[in-house]
Every structure is written in structure tokens, then in C-alpha cells.
């Protein structure tokens, strides 16, 4: 993967005719690398400079942290600071929407969101009904559900996570604000097991897995987190091999094999394919 300091990766499943491909982005550079990973393909990396495309969504081209895609290949890129999601077409040539993530400053989490701009969104999961699940890195760790103003939180479960065969319900305007609908803290054991949160990925069965840089672990959260619950726990976690230093990106393929990307200045050994997570 010819990209340094990778901060986010995901797989576009190509359910509407596109080839299965892997996408990667770096933190401070609006460069996206795509690689076809369909069996039998050559797999030549393609470089997409999104400087002009993304300049319409934000005043600063940086702090890109996570990816997600839906069934028609639409690409969602999470920007940690100031807190937004840029939505692009499958060819990465057109900005379709920008969603600005708003947190009420009167809430405790609102102060934390404002005071630690480098500890905001690190992972992104698409939910049904046009909602977004954002993984807050630290200070403190949180799972945050965002949606249109006045919407009802759905909670987290395989039934609320957007299926790979479904399109995301797009906002009506090209620029829109989503408000924080619900936040979940981590229960005591999970809080210590995952020292920080670097990314999130959805498995083939709709379960959500989290990546921790500092703990060098992958954790599977509980299957269902109801909107009225306050805490989330881990069902299981795995320690990654010691040679994976500074893991920042996580995606899980149809064969359950996790791909972990690392934040390093060299392009060599930028990502690792691990044993599947079915256990």
C-alpha cells in the first residue's frame, strides 16, 4: 500500500457492480489509495488526490481518520477536527454531502469534545435510517450516535448497522448538521482492556469490532446496545502480534480476516492480514 502514516482503511464490497476494493487514507494528506482485491485481479494501487474535491467540505484539508462505504460504493470519510463526514461518489471525483457533527456544549461530553479536538472521532460505522456511529478515541472513550435534529437513537446491533447490500439514507441538503443523539461509556473492564480507540469495523454478521493502538488489541463489543443503556462492554478481545506497531486502521473481510493498517512513515509493511475472528 503506497501510503505513509495510514489512519483509516475500509473495504468497498462492490454489491452494485463495483469490484471489491481496499481503500486507505493518511491523517494529514487528502490522498486516497484504492486497490482492487477481487480474486483474480492484478491489484495495482491507484492514487486519488482529493484536495480539490474536499476543499468544498472543509477549510482545512487534514485530520482524516476513518472510512465507510455503502452498497453503491459511496465513500464516507470522517474528519476528526473540526468534526465532519465528507460523502463522496464511488469514483472519488465528486463531493455529494458534508455532515457536520454537532455536540451540545452544555453536555459534559460537549466540553470534552471541544477541549480535546485531537481526541474526537477515530472510527466510523454507518447505521440505518441515515444515522452515524462515531468512535471517540479517548479523553474519554465513547461510542456516539449522530443523526438529524430531533431523531430518535436506534442503538447498536446487527439490525441497526447498515447492511453491505443497503444504501445509506442521504441527507436532503449538501451541507447538513447532525446532532449527538446518544452516547455510551465503556464499562470498567472494557475501559481498561482498550486503553484508547483507533478504529471500528463491521464483521460479516453485523457485529462491531474496535481497534486499540495503545493496547494493541482488537475487541468485539456486545451484540446489542439499547438506546436506554449507558454502558457498553466487550464480549471478547484479542492481542495483536508485537510487530504491529501503531495500528490505526481496521477492516474485516467476508472471510472474517481482519486487515490492520499502521501509522508509520515508511510505506513498507503498512498493513497486516491476520487470522480470522470467527472464534
PDB file of C-alpha atoms in Angstrom:
ATOM      1  CA  UNK A   1       0.000   0.000   0.000  1.00  0.00           C
ATOM      2  CA  UNK A   2       1.931   3.088  -1.243  1.00  0.00           C
ATOM      3  CA  UNK A   3       0.853   5.433   1.538  1.00  0.00           C
ATOM      4  CA  UNK A   4       2.614   6.640   4.675  1.00  0.00           C
ATOM      5  CA  UNK A   5       1.007   7.161   8.085  1.00  0.00           C
ATOM      6  CA  UNK A   6      -2.256   5.385   7.257  1.00  0.00           C
ATOM      7  CA  UNK A   7      -5.083   6.478   9.558  1.00  0.00           C
ATOM      8  CA  UNK A   8      -8.101   4.727   8.059  1.00  0.00           C
ATOM      9  CA  UNK A   9      -8.965   1.779   5.816  1.00  0.00           C
ATOM     10  CA  UNK A  10     -12.101   0.009   4.682  1.00  0.00           C
ATOM     11  CA  UNK A  11     -13.356  -2.383   2.038  1.00  0.00           C
ATOM     12  CA  UNK A  12     -15.892  -1.391  -0.590  1.00  0.00           C
ATOM     13  CA  UNK A  13     -17.872  -4.566  -1.176  1.00  0.00           C
ATOM     14  CA  UNK A  14     -18.999  -3.718  -4.701  1.00  0.00           C
ATOM     15  CA  UNK A  15     -22.505  -5.104  -4.308  1.00  0.00           C
ATOM     16  CA  UNK A  16     -23.838  -2.959  -7.173  1.00  0.00           C
ATOM     17  CA  UNK A  17     -21.271  -3.883  -9.787  1.00  0.00           C
ATOM     18  CA  UNK A  18     -18.037  -2.351  -8.495  1.00  0.00           C
ATOM     19  CA  UNK A  19     -15.000  -4.511  -7.897  1.00  0.00           C
ATOM     20  CA  UNK A  20     -14.202  -5.388  -4.311  1.00  0.00           C
ATOM     21  CA  UNK A  21     -11.524  -2.903  -3.307  1.00  0.00           C
ATOM     22  CA  UNK A  22      -9.500  -1.737  -0.340  1.00  0.00           C
ATOM     23  CA  UNK A  23      -9.317   1.998   0.424  1.00  0.00           C
ATOM     24  CA  UNK A  24      -6.749   3.755   2.614  1.00  0.00           C
ATOM     25  CA  UNK A  25      -6.154   7.367   3.659  1.00  0.00           C
ATOM     26  CA  UNK A  26      -3.497   9.170   5.684  1.00  0.00           C
ATOM     27  CA  UNK A  27      -4.142  11.576   8.539  1.00  0.00           C
ATOM     28  CA  UNK A  28      -2.894  14.866   7.121  1.00  0.00           C
ATOM     29  CA  UNK A  29      -2.980  14.214   3.398  1.00  0.00           C
ATOM     30  CA  UNK A  30      -6.145  14.109   1.248  1.00  0.00           C
ATOM     31  CA  UNK A  31      -4.696  11.215  -0.732  1.00  0.00           C
ATOM     32  CA  UNK A  32      -6.760   8.031  -1.031  1.00  0.00           C
ATOM     33  CA  UNK A  33      -5.227   4.794  -2.295  1.00  0.00           C
ATOM     34  CA  UNK A  34      -7.561   2.194  -3.781  1.00  0.00           C
ATOM     35  CA  UNK A  35      -6.601  -1.388  -4.627  1.00  0.00           C
ATOM     36  CA  UNK A  36      -8.818  -3.981  -6.297  1.00  0.00           C
ATOM     37  CA  UNK A  37      -8.778  -7.091  -4.130  1.00  0.00           C
ATOM     38  CA  UNK A  38     -11.288  -9.186  -6.060  1.00  0.00           C
ATOM     39  CA  UNK A  39      -9.893 -12.713  -6.556  1.00  0.00           C
ATOM     40  CA  UNK A  40      -8.060 -12.906  -9.873  1.00  0.00           C
ATOM     41  CA  UNK A  41      -7.410  -9.152 -10.201  1.00  0.00           C
ATOM     42  CA  UNK A  42      -3.950  -7.645 -10.573  1.00  0.00           C
ATOM     43  CA  UNK A  43      -4.353  -5.393  -7.539  1.00  0.00           C
ATOM     44  CA  UNK A  44      -2.489  -2.329  -8.815  1.00  0.00           C
ATOM     45  CA  UNK A  45      -2.851   0.596  -6.367  1.00  0.00           C
ATOM     46  CA  UNK A  46      -4.481   3.771  -7.694  1.00  0.00           C
ATOM     47  CA  UNK A  47      -3.800   7.181  -6.158  1.00  0.00           C
ATOM     48  CA  UNK A  48      -6.615   9.737  -5.826  1.00  0.00           C
ATOM     49  CA  UNK A  49      -5.736  13.297  -4.800  1.00  0.00           C
ATOM     50  CA  UNK A  50      -8.894  14.695  -3.196  1.00  0.00           C
ATOM     51  CA  UNK A  51      -7.544  18.176  -2.461  1.00  0.00           C
ATOM     52  CA  UNK A  52      -9.895  19.959  -4.832  1.00  0.00           C
ATOM     53  CA  UNK A  53     -12.860  17.694  -4.063  1.00  0.00           C
ATOM     54  CA  UNK A  54     -12.595  18.001  -0.274  1.00  0.00           C
ATOM     55  CA  UNK A  55     -11.814  21.721  -0.225  1.00  0.00           C
ATOM     56  CA  UNK A  56     -15.546  22.342  -0.651  1.00  0.00           C
ATOM     57  CA  UNK A  57     -16.322  20.425   2.554  1.00  0.00           C
ATOM     58  CA  UNK A  58     -13.858  21.988   4.984  1.00  0.00           C
ATOM     59  CA  UNK A  59     -11.469  24.892   5.447  1.00  0.00           C
ATOM     60  CA  UNK A  60      -8.640  22.554   6.455  1.00  0.00           C
ATOM     61  CA  UNK A  61      -7.552  19.521   4.483  1.00  0.00           C
ATOM     62  CA  UNK A  62      -6.385  17.187   7.213  1.00  0.00           C
ATOM     63  CA  UNK A  63      -7.288  15.098  10.252  1.00  0.00           C
ATOM     64  CA  UNK A  64      -8.822  12.314   8.132  1.00  0.00           C
ATOM     65  CA  UNK A  65      -9.333   9.324  10.401  1.00  0.00           C
ATOM     66  CA  UNK A  66     -11.800   6.743   9.093  1.00  0.00           C
ATOM     67  CA  UNK A  67     -13.709   5.369   6.114  1.00  0.00           C
ATOM     68  CA  UNK A  68     -17.017   3.671   5.455  1.00  0.00           C
ATOM     69  CA  UNK A  69     -18.859   2.710   2.258  1.00  0.00           C
ATOM     70  CA  UNK A  70     -22.382   1.638   1.395  1.00  0.00           C
ATOM     71  CA  UNK A  71     -23.797  -0.736  -1.245  1.00  0.00           C
ATOM     72  CA  UNK A  72     -23.385   1.608  -4.209  1.00  0.00           C
ATOM     73  CA  UNK A  73     -19.772   2.365  -3.328  1.00  0.00           C
ATOM     74  CA  UNK A  74     -20.417   5.813  -1.861  1.00  0.00           C
ATOM     75  CA  UNK A  75     -17.435   6.780   0.283  1.00  0.00           C
ATOM     76  CA  UNK A  76     -17.729   8.370   3.735  1.00  0.00           C
ATOM     77  CA  UNK A  77     -14.590   9.973   5.211  1.00  0.00           C
ATOM     78  CA  UNK A  78     -14.512  11.028   8.864  1.00  0.00           C
ATOM     79  CA  UNK A  79     -12.615  14.203   9.729  1.00  0.00           C
ATOM     80  CA  UNK A  80     -11.655  14.357  13.392  1.00  0.00           C
ATOM     81  CA  UNK A  81     -11.238  18.131  13.640  1.00  0.00           C
ATOM     82  CA  UNK A  82     -13.491  20.109  13.281  1.00  0.00           C
ATOM     83  CA  UNK A  83     -15.730  17.022  13.280  1.00  0.00           C
ATOM     84  CA  UNK A  84     -17.407  16.192   9.990  1.00  0.00           C
ATOM     85  CA  UNK A  85     -18.099  13.434   7.485  1.00  0.00           C
ATOM     86  CA  UNK A  86     -17.420  14.092   3.801  1.00  0.00           C
ATOM     87  CA  UNK A  87     -19.549  11.923   1.483  1.00  0.00           C
ATOM     88  CA  UNK A  88     -18.143  11.239  -1.998  1.00  0.00           C
ATOM     89  CA  UNK A  89     -19.270   9.276  -5.025  1.00  0.00           C
ATOM     90  CA  UNK A  90     -17.769   5.849  -5.700  1.00  0.00           C
ATOM     91  CA  UNK A  91     -15.247   7.267  -8.167  1.00  0.00           C
ATOM     92  CA  UNK A  92     -13.999   9.773  -5.561  1.00  0.00           C
ATOM     93  CA  UNK A  93     -14.482  12.609  -8.027  1.00  0.00           C
ATOM     94  CA  UNK A  94     -17.490  14.426  -6.569  1.00  0.00           C
ATOM     95  CA  UNK A  95     -18.402  15.670  -3.114  1.00  0.00           C
ATOM     96  CA  UNK A  96     -22.054  14.759  -2.563  1.00  0.00           C
ATOM     97  CA  UNK A  97     -22.676  15.900   1.014  1.00  0.00           C
ATOM     98  CA  UNK A  98     -20.910  17.158   4.117  1.00  0.00           C
ATOM     99  CA  UNK A  99     -22.306  16.225   7.523  1.00  0.00           C
ATOM    100  CA  UNK A 100     -21.144  18.444  10.389  1.00  0.00           C
ATOM    101  CA  UNK A 101     -21.158  16.679  13.756  1.00  0.00           C
ATOM    102  CA  UNK A 102     -22.585  18.897  16.483  1.00  0.00           C
ATOM    103  CA  UNK A 103     -22.352  18.217  20.226  1.00  0.00           C
ATOM    104  CA  UNK A 104     -24.307  20.353  22.695  1.00  0.00           C
ATOM    105  CA  UNK A 105     -21.682  22.368  24.628  1.00  0.00           C
ATOM    106  CA  UNK A 106     -23.938  22.195  27.683  1.00  0.00           C
ATOM    107  CA  UNK A 107     -23.311  18.458  27.981  1.00  0.00           C
ATOM    108  CA  UNK A 108     -20.246  17.070  29.754  1.00  0.00           C
ATOM    109  CA  UNK A 109     -19.270  15.321  26.539  1.00  0.00           C
ATOM    110  CA  UNK A 110     -19.647  18.691  24.793  1.00  0.00           C
ATOM    111  CA  UNK A 111     -16.857  20.201  26.889  1.00  0.00           C
ATOM    112  CA  UNK A 112     -14.695  17.153  26.237  1.00  0.00           C
ATOM    113  CA  UNK A 113     -15.438  17.349  22.503  1.00  0.00           C
ATOM    114  CA  UNK A 114     -14.347  20.989  22.429  1.00  0.00           C
ATOM    115  CA  UNK A 115     -11.347  20.808  24.749  1.00  0.00           C
ATOM    116  CA  UNK A 116      -9.691  17.795  23.090  1.00  0.00           C
ATOM    117  CA  UNK A 117     -10.122  18.212  19.309  1.00  0.00           C
ATOM    118  CA  UNK A 118      -7.409  15.625  18.638  1.00  0.00           C
ATOM    119  CA  UNK A 119      -9.308  13.003  20.658  1.00  0.00           C
ATOM    120  CA  UNK A 120     -12.611  13.032  18.781  1.00  0.00           C
ATOM    121  CA  UNK A 121     -13.721  10.690  16.035  1.00  0.00           C
ATOM    122  CA  UNK A 122     -11.381   7.839  15.125  1.00  0.00           C
ATOM    123  CA  UNK A 123     -13.834   5.284  13.766  1.00  0.00           C
ATOM    124  CA  UNK A 124     -16.998   5.424  11.667  1.00  0.00           C
ATOM    125  CA  UNK A 125     -19.860   2.955  11.198  1.00  0.00           C
ATOM    126  CA  UNK A 126     -22.917   3.562   9.013  1.00  0.00           C
ATOM    127  CA  UNK A 127     -26.260   2.874  10.661  1.00  0.00           C
ATOM    128  CA  UNK A 128     -29.728   2.514   9.206  1.00  0.00           C
ATOM    129  CA  UNK A 129     -32.145   5.455   8.828  1.00  0.00           C
ATOM    130  CA  UNK A 130     -29.243   7.709   7.880  1.00  0.00           C
ATOM    131  CA  UNK A 131     -27.552   7.684  11.296  1.00  0.00           C
ATOM    132  CA  UNK A 132     -23.811   7.537  12.019  1.00  0.00           C
ATOM    133  CA  UNK A 133     -21.886   5.793  14.790  1.00  0.00           C
ATOM    134  CA  UNK A 134     -18.652   7.599  15.661  1.00  0.00           C
ATOM    135  CA  UNK A 135     -15.952   6.103  17.868  1.00  0.00           C
ATOM    136  CA  UNK A 136     -14.397   8.743  20.130  1.00  0.00           C
ATOM    137  CA  UNK A 137     -10.716   7.990  20.693  1.00  0.00           C
ATOM    138  CA  UNK A 138     -10.132   8.981  24.325  1.00  0.00           C
ATOM    139  CA  UNK A 139     -10.493  11.686  26.986  1.00  0.00           C
ATOM    140  CA  UNK A 140     -12.829   9.828  27.375  1.00  0.00           C
ATOM    141  CA  UNK A 141     -13.590   6.862  25.115  1.00  0.00           C
ATOM    142  CA  UNK A 142     -17.167   6.858  23.862  1.00  0.00           C
ATOM    143  CA  UNK A 143     -19.463   5.425  21.221  1.00  0.00           C
ATOM    144  CA  UNK A 144     -21.551   8.284  19.808  1.00  0.00           C
ATOM    145  CA  UNK A 145     -24.683   8.021  17.677  1.00  0.00           C
ATOM    146  CA  UNK A 146     -25.349  11.041  15.463  1.00  0.00           C
ATOM    147  CA  UNK A 147     -28.415  11.781  13.385  1.00  0.00           C
ATOM    148  CA  UNK A 148     -30.687  14.549  12.110  1.00  0.00           C
ATOM    149  CA  UNK A 149     -32.020  17.013  14.670  1.00  0.00           C
ATOM    150  CA  UNK A 150     -34.835  15.510  16.733  1.00  0.00           C
ATOM    151  CA  UNK A 151     -34.257  11.941  15.531  1.00  0.00           C
ATOM    152  CA  UNK A 152     -34.592   9.015  17.935  1.00  0.00           C
ATOM    153  CA  UNK A 153     -31.440   6.989  18.670  1.00  0.00           C
ATOM    154  CA  UNK A 154     -31.509   3.424  17.394  1.00  0.00           C
ATOM    155  CA  UNK A 155     -28.805   1.828  19.496  1.00  0.00           C
ATOM    156  CA  UNK A 156     -26.211  -0.620  18.207  1.00  0.00           C
ATOM    157  CA  UNK A 157     -26.961  -4.120  16.929  1.00  0.00           C
ATOM    158  CA  UNK A 158     -26.668  -6.154  13.728  1.00  0.00           C
ATOM    159  CA  UNK A 159     -30.182  -4.953  12.868  1.00  0.00           C
ATOM    160  CA  UNK A 160     -29.292  -1.246  13.155  1.00  0.00           C
ATOM    161  CA  UNK A 161     -25.888  -1.431  11.412  1.00  0.00           C
ATOM    162  CA  UNK A 162     -26.264  -0.680   7.701  1.00  0.00           C
ATOM    163  CA  UNK A 163     -26.061  -3.912   5.726  1.00  0.00           C
ATOM    164  CA  UNK A 164     -23.485  -4.082   2.912  1.00  0.00           C
ATOM    165  CA  UNK A 165     -26.381  -4.551   0.455  1.00  0.00           C
ATOM    166  CA  UNK A 166     -28.116  -1.324   1.525  1.00  0.00           C
ATOM    167  CA  UNK A 167     -27.683   2.287   0.523  1.00  0.00           C
ATOM    168  CA  UNK A 168     -27.181   4.942   3.174  1.00  0.00           C
ATOM    169  CA  UNK A 169     -30.132   7.312   3.533  1.00  0.00           C
ATOM    170  CA  UNK A 170     -28.574  10.566   2.346  1.00  0.00           C
ATOM    171  CA  UNK A 171     -29.257  13.975   3.938  1.00  0.00           C
ATOM    172  CA  UNK A 172     -31.516  16.187   1.808  1.00  0.00           C
ATOM    173  CA  UNK A 173     -29.030  19.080   1.696  1.00  0.00           C
ATOM    174  CA  UNK A 174     -25.420  19.127   0.523  1.00  0.00           C
ATOM    175  CA  UNK A 175     -24.415  20.688   3.865  1.00  0.00           C
ATOM    176  CA  UNK A 176     -26.204  19.500   6.982  1.00  0.00           C
ATOM    177  CA  UNK A 177     -25.743  19.224  10.738  1.00  0.00           C
ATOM    178  CA  UNK A 178     -26.183  16.023  12.708  1.00  0.00           C
ATOM    179  CA  UNK A 179     -26.671  16.236  16.442  1.00  0.00           C
ATOM    180  CA  UNK A 180     -25.489  13.837  19.116  1.00  0.00           C
ATOM    181  CA  UNK A 181     -28.425  11.529  19.826  1.00  0.00           C
ATOM    182  CA  UNK A 182     -26.829   9.126  22.300  1.00  0.00           C
ATOM    183  CA  UNK A 183     -23.501   8.349  23.928  1.00  0.00           C
ATOM    184  CA  UNK A 184     -22.302   5.144  25.545  1.00  0.00           C
ATOM    185  CA  UNK A 185     -19.482   4.854  28.051  1.00  0.00           C
ATOM    186  CA  UNK A 186     -17.361   1.726  28.408  1.00  0.00           C
ATOM    187  CA  UNK A 187     -17.856  -0.435  31.453  1.00  0.00           C
ATOM    188  CA  UNK A 188     -14.903  -0.805  33.815  1.00  0.00           C
ATOM    189  CA  UNK A 189     -13.220  -3.899  32.371  1.00  0.00           C
ATOM    190  CA  UNK A 190     -13.583  -2.788  28.742  1.00  0.00           C
ATOM    191  CA  UNK A 191     -12.280   0.678  29.616  1.00  0.00           C
ATOM    192  CA  UNK A 192      -9.034  -0.789  30.885  1.00  0.00           C
ATOM    193  CA  UNK A 193      -8.745  -3.500  28.243  1.00  0.00           C
ATOM    194  CA  UNK A 194      -8.878  -0.959  25.407  1.00  0.00           C
ATOM    195  CA  UNK A 195      -6.729   1.972  26.516  1.00  0.00           C
ATOM    196  CA  UNK A 196      -7.750   4.051  23.502  1.00  0.00           C
ATOM    197  CA  UNK A 197      -9.808   3.518  20.338  1.00  0.00           C
ATOM    198  CA  UNK A 198      -8.260   3.862  16.883  1.00  0.00           C
ATOM    199  CA  UNK A 199     -10.891   2.490  14.500  1.00  0.00           C
ATOM    200  CA  UNK A 200     -14.044   0.406  14.120  1.00  0.00           C
ATOM    201  CA  UNK A 201     -15.066  -2.276  11.623  1.00  0.00           C
ATOM    202  CA  UNK A 202     -18.208  -4.275  10.910  1.00  0.00           C
ATOM    203  CA  UNK A 203     -17.931  -8.048  10.556  1.00  0.00           C
ATOM    204  CA  UNK A 204     -19.972 -10.075   8.031  1.00  0.00           C
ATOM    205  CA  UNK A 205     -22.588 -10.812  10.716  1.00  0.00           C
ATOM    206  CA  UNK A 206     -23.065  -7.128  11.590  1.00  0.00           C
ATOM    207  CA  UNK A 207     -21.046  -7.243  14.816  1.00  0.00           C
ATOM    208  CA  UNK A 208     -18.787  -4.285  15.584  1.00  0.00           C
ATOM    209  CA  UNK A 209     -15.082  -4.676  16.347  1.00  0.00           C
ATOM    210  CA  UNK A 210     -12.854  -1.943  17.768  1.00  0.00           C
ATOM    211  CA  UNK A 211      -9.109  -1.371  17.388  1.00  0.00           C
ATOM    212  CA  UNK A 212      -6.849  -0.012  20.124  1.00  0.00           C
ATOM    213  CA  UNK A 213      -3.462   1.486  19.269  1.00  0.00           C
ATOM    214  CA  UNK A 214      -2.120   1.785  22.809  1.00  0.00           C
ATOM    215  CA  UNK A 215      -3.345  -1.633  23.926  1.00  0.00           C
ATOM    216  CA  UNK A 216      -2.585  -3.300  20.562  1.00  0.00           C
ATOM    217  CA  UNK A 217      -5.857  -5.183  20.768  1.00  0.00           C
ATOM    218  CA  UNK A 218      -8.977  -5.862  18.736  1.00  0.00           C
ATOM    219  CA  UNK A 219     -12.176  -6.039  20.783  1.00  0.00           C
ATOM    220  CA  UNK A 220     -15.689  -7.225  19.905  1.00  0.00           C
ATOM    221  CA  UNK A 221     -18.406  -5.191  21.618  1.00  0.00           C
ATOM    222  CA  UNK A 222     -21.565  -6.743  22.993  1.00  0.00           C
ATOM    223  CA  UNK A 223     -24.076  -7.786  20.338  1.00  0.00           C
ATOM    224  CA  UNK A 224     -26.814  -5.319  21.260  1.00  0.00           C
ATOM    225  CA  UNK A 225     -26.554  -1.945  22.974  1.00  0.00           C
ATOM    226  CA  UNK A 226     -30.002  -0.479  23.589  1.00  0.00           C
ATOM    227  CA  UNK A 227     -30.677   3.268  23.322  1.00  0.00           C
ATOM    228  CA  UNK A 228     -31.556   3.405  27.029  1.00  0.00           C
ATOM    229  CA  UNK A 229     -28.354   1.700  28.167  1.00  0.00           C
ATOM    230  CA  UNK A 230     -25.472   3.800  29.479  1.00  0.00           C
ATOM    231  CA  UNK A 231     -22.523   1.434  29.119  1.00  0.00           C
ATOM    232  CA  UNK A 232     -21.073  -0.938  26.552  1.00  0.00           C
ATOM    233  CA  UNK A 233     -18.927  -3.986  27.267  1.00  0.00           C
ATOM    234  CA  UNK A 234     -16.654  -6.297  25.280  1.00  0.00           C
ATOM    235  CA  UNK A 235     -17.614  -9.882  24.531  1.00  0.00           C
ATOM    236  CA  UNK A 236     -14.032 -10.778  23.668  1.00  0.00           C
ATOM    237  CA  UNK A 237     -10.706  -9.233  22.720  1.00  0.00           C
ATOM    238  CA  UNK A 238      -7.516 -10.362  21.013  1.00  0.00           C
ATOM    239  CA  UNK A 239      -3.935  -9.189  21.439  1.00  0.00           C
ATOM    240  CA  UNK A 240      -2.234  -8.426  18.139  1.00  0.00           C
ATOM    241  CA  UNK A 241       1.283  -9.599  17.200  1.00  0.00           C
ATOM    242  CA  UNK A 242       4.038  -7.471  18.714  1.00  0.00           C
ATOM    243  CA  UNK A 243       5.402  -6.368  15.324  1.00  0.00           C
ATOM    244  CA  UNK A 244       2.208  -4.417  14.595  1.00  0.00           C
ATOM    245  CA  UNK A 245       3.239  -1.027  15.929  1.00  0.00           C
ATOM    246  CA  UNK A 246       0.816   1.939  15.984  1.00  0.00           C
ATOM    247  CA  UNK A 247      -2.226   0.186  14.488  1.00  0.00           C
ATOM    248  CA  UNK A 248      -4.635   2.831  13.189  1.00  0.00           C
ATOM    249  CA  UNK A 249      -6.945   1.235  10.636  1.00  0.00           C
ATOM    250  CA  UNK A 250      -9.153  -1.874  10.770  1.00  0.00           C
ATOM    251  CA  UNK A 251     -11.405  -3.630   8.272  1.00  0.00           C
ATOM    252  CA  UNK A 252     -12.836  -7.162   8.230  1.00  0.00           C
ATOM    253  CA  UNK A 253     -13.423  -9.092   5.016  1.00  0.00           C
ATOM    254  CA  UNK A 254     -16.099 -11.604   4.028  1.00  0.00           C
ATOM    255  CA  UNK A 255     -13.723 -14.389   5.081  1.00  0.00           C
ATOM    256  CA  UNK A 256     -13.501 -12.809   8.550  1.00  0.00           C
ATOM    257  CA  UNK A 257      -9.831 -11.948   8.114  1.00  0.00           C
ATOM    258  CA  UNK A 258      -9.030  -8.586   9.716  1.00  0.00           C
ATOM    259  CA  UNK A 259      -6.711  -6.210   7.880  1.00  0.00           C
ATOM    260  CA  UNK A 260      -4.839  -3.813  10.163  1.00  0.00           C
ATOM    261  CA  UNK A 261      -3.093  -0.714   8.821  1.00  0.00           C
ATOM    262  CA  UNK A 262      -0.329   1.020  10.757  1.00  0.00           C
ATOM    263  CA  UNK A 263       0.678   4.645  11.136  1.00  0.00           C
ATOM    264  CA  UNK A 264       4.332   4.691  10.072  1.00  0.00           C
ATOM    265  CA  UNK A 265       6.486   6.959   7.917  1.00  0.00           C
ATOM    266  CA  UNK A 266       7.636   4.140   5.636  1.00  0.00           C
ATOM    267  CA  UNK A 267       5.366   2.519   3.063  1.00  0.00           C
ATOM    268  CA  UNK A 268       6.745  -0.979   3.607  1.00  0.00           C
ATOM    269  CA  UNK A 269       4.764  -3.293   5.902  1.00  0.00           C
ATOM    270  CA  UNK A 270       1.971  -0.734   6.104  1.00  0.00           C
ATOM    271  CA  UNK A 271      -0.753  -3.301   6.677  1.00  0.00           C
ATOM    272  CA  UNK A 272      -1.159  -6.840   8.015  1.00  0.00           C
ATOM    273  CA  UNK A 273      -3.688  -9.580   7.311  1.00  0.00           C
ATOM    274  CA  UNK A 274      -4.474 -11.540  10.464  1.00  0.00           C
ATOM    275  CA  UNK A 275      -6.135 -14.857  11.271  1.00  0.00           C
ATOM    276  CA  UNK A 276      -9.911 -14.723  11.088  1.00  0.00           C
ATOM    277  CA  UNK A 277     -12.018 -13.623  14.079  1.00  0.00           C
ATOM    278  CA  UNK A 278     -14.751 -16.241  13.999  1.00  0.00           C
ATOM    279  CA  UNK A 279     -13.730 -17.570  17.413  1.00  0.00           C
TER     280      UNK A 279
END
